[in-house]
Amino acid sequence: LVNLNIGPSSSVVLDSTYCDNRIRIGMGGTSGTRFVFARCRDDDQEANEFQALLRRQPMRRYKAFSVLSTLILAGLYTATRAALFNRGLRLLGLGVSAVSSL
């Protein structure tokens, strides 16, 4: 649906302590966490699902900002209009506004 780059970029360091044709045993370079990877079959579709995600372009910041601003304003509008009519709608509007502003 939406592809956003949020937060700082990071680099992951993984030391391979053992590697053969079937498995790779690694350890996190900074954390020391151990990982065991098993090789998938070449025709394994689930193993290749990440490639479609890598091809997606991130959403431009102004577009993401306009979508979130619209959600905030819609939530505030619902909250102020509902203040006259229904407490449940007011809470819903404030909830939408609060969640979209995060």
Short mmCIF file of N, CA, C and O in Angstrom, two decimals, residues 44-79:
data_model
loop_
_atom_site.label_atom_id
_atom_site.label_comp_id
_atom_site.label_asym_id
_atom_site.label_seq_id
_atom_site.Cartn_x
_atom_site.Cartn_y
_atom_site.Cartn_z
N ASP A 44 11.62 -22.00 -4.96
CA ASP A 44 10.83 -21.61 -3.79
C ASP A 44 10.32 -20.18 -3.98
O ASP A 44 11.09 -19.22 -3.90
N GLN A 45 9.02 -20.02 -4.24
CA GLN A 45 8.44 -18.70 -4.50
C GLN A 45 8.47 -17.80 -3.26
O GLN A 45 8.69 -16.61 -3.37
N GLU A 46 8.23 -18.38 -2.10
CA GLU A 46 8.21 -17.58 -0.88
C GLU A 46 9.58 -16.95 -0.60
O GLU A 46 9.67 -15.84 -0.08
N ALA A 47 10.64 -17.65 -0.97
CA ALA A 47 11.99 -17.13 -0.73
C ALA A 47 12.29 -15.93 -1.62
O ALA A 47 13.19 -15.15 -1.33
N ASN A 48 11.56 -15.75 -2.71
CA ASN A 48 11.81 -14.65 -3.65
C ASN A 48 10.81 -13.51 -3.53
O ASN A 48 10.85 -12.58 -4.34
N GLU A 49 9.92 -13.55 -2.54
CA GLU A 49 8.91 -12.50 -2.40
C GLU A 49 9.52 -11.13 -2.10
O GLU A 49 8.95 -10.11 -2.45
N PHE A 50 10.67 -11.09 -1.47
CA PHE A 50 11.27 -9.82 -1.10
C PHE A 50 11.67 -8.99 -2.32
O PHE A 50 11.76 -7.77 -2.25
N GLN A 51 11.92 -9.65 -3.46
CA GLN A 51 12.38 -8.94 -4.64
C GLN A 51 11.35 -7.94 -5.14
O GLN A 51 11.71 -6.85 -5.59
N ALA A 52 10.06 -8.26 -5.04
CA ALA A 52 9.02 -7.32 -5.45
C ALA A 52 9.02 -6.09 -4.55
O ALA A 52 8.79 -4.96 -5.01
N LEU A 53 9.30 -6.28 -3.28
CA LEU A 53 9.36 -5.14 -2.35
C LEU A 53 10.55 -4.23 -2.65
O LEU A 53 10.45 -3.01 -2.53
N LEU A 54 11.65 -4.81 -3.05
CA LEU A 54 12.82 -4.00 -3.37
C LEU A 54 12.61 -3.16 -4.63
O LEU A 54 13.23 -2.10 -4.77
N ARG A 55 11.75 -3.60 -5.52
CA ARG A 55 11.50 -2.85 -6.76
C ARG A 55 10.56 -1.66 -6.55
O ARG A 55 10.50 -0.77 -7.38
N ARG A 56 9.83 -1.65 -5.44
CA ARG A 56 8.88 -0.55 -5.18
C ARG A 56 9.62 0.73 -4.85
O ARG A 56 10.60 0.73 -4.13
N GLN A 57 9.12 1.83 -5.38
CA GLN A 57 9.68 3.14 -5.09
C GLN A 57 9.05 3.69 -3.82
O GLN A 57 7.84 3.58 -3.63
N PRO A 58 9.84 4.30 -2.93
CA PRO A 58 9.26 4.89 -1.73
C PRO A 58 8.34 6.06 -2.09
O PRO A 58 8.53 6.73 -3.10
N MET A 59 7.33 6.27 -1.25
CA MET A 59 6.41 7.38 -1.45
C MET A 59 7.15 8.69 -1.18
O MET A 59 7.94 8.78 -0.26
N ARG A 60 6.89 9.68 -2.01
CA ARG A 60 7.53 10.98 -1.81
C ARG A 60 7.04 11.61 -0.52
O ARG A 60 5.90 11.42 -0.12
N ARG A 61 7.93 12.37 0.11
CA ARG A 61 7.60 12.93 1.42
C ARG A 61 6.40 13.86 1.37
O ARG A 61 5.57 13.85 2.26
N TYR A 62 6.31 14.69 0.33
CA TYR A 62 5.19 15.62 0.27
C TYR A 62 3.86 14.88 0.12
O TYR A 62 2.84 15.29 0.66
N LYS A 63 3.88 13.76 -0.60
CA LYS A 63 2.65 12.98 -0.76
C LYS A 63 2.26 12.32 0.57
O LYS A 63 1.09 12.33 0.95
N ALA A 64 3.25 11.75 1.27
CA ALA A 64 2.97 11.15 2.57
C ALA A 64 2.48 12.22 3.55
O ALA A 64 1.53 11.99 4.31
N PHE A 65 3.09 13.39 3.52
CA PHE A 65 2.67 14.48 4.40
C PHE A 65 1.24 14.91 4.08
O PHE A 65 0.45 15.15 4.99
N SER A 66 0.89 14.99 2.80
CA SER A 66 -0.47 15.41 2.45
C SER A 66 -1.49 14.36 2.86
O SER A 66 -2.59 14.70 3.32
N VAL A 67 -1.16 13.08 2.73
CA VAL A 67 -2.09 12.01 3.14
C VAL A 67 -2.30 12.06 4.65
O VAL A 67 -3.43 12.01 5.15
N LEU A 68 -1.20 12.16 5.40
CA LEU A 68 -1.32 12.22 6.86
C LEU A 68 -2.03 13.48 7.32
O LEU A 68 -2.82 13.45 8.26
N SER A 69 -1.77 14.60 6.66
CA SER A 69 -2.45 15.85 7.02
C SER A 69 -3.95 15.74 6.78
O SER A 69 -4.75 16.22 7.59
N THR A 70 -4.32 15.11 5.68
CA THR A 70 -5.73 14.92 5.39
C THR A 70 -6.40 14.06 6.45
O THR A 70 -7.51 14.36 6.91
N LEU A 71 -5.72 13.00 6.88
CA LEU A 71 -6.28 12.15 7.93
C LEU A 71 -6.42 12.90 9.25
O LEU A 71 -7.42 12.76 9.95
N ILE A 72 -5.41 13.70 9.58
CA ILE A 72 -5.49 14.49 10.82
C ILE A 72 -6.66 15.46 10.76
O ILE A 72 -7.46 15.56 11.70
N LEU A 73 -6.77 16.16 9.65
CA LEU A 73 -7.86 17.13 9.52
C LEU A 73 -9.23 16.45 9.51
O LEU A 73 -10.18 16.97 10.10
N ALA A 74 -9.33 15.31 8.86
CA ALA A 74 -10.61 14.59 8.85
C ALA A 74 -10.97 14.13 10.26
O ALA A 74 -12.14 14.22 10.68
N GLY A 75 -9.98 13.66 11.01
CA GLY A 75 -10.24 13.26 12.39
C GLY A 75 -10.66 14.42 13.27
O GLY A 75 -11.60 14.32 14.07
N LEU A 76 -9.98 15.55 13.11
CA LEU A 76 -10.35 16.74 13.89
C LEU A 76 -11.74 17.25 13.50
O LEU A 76 -12.52 17.67 14.36
N TYR A 77 -12.03 17.23 12.20
CA TYR A 77 -13.35 17.67 11.75
C TYR A 77 -14.44 16.78 12.34
O TYR A 77 -15.45 17.25 12.85
N THR A 78 -14.21 15.45 12.29
CA THR A 78 -15.19 14.52 12.85
C THR A 78 -15.35 14.75 14.35
O THR A 78 -16.46 14.72 14.88
N ALA A 79 -14.25 15.01 15.03
CA ALA A 79 -14.31 15.23 16.47
C ALA A 79 -15.08 16.49 16.81
O ALA A 79 -15.89 16.51 17.74
#
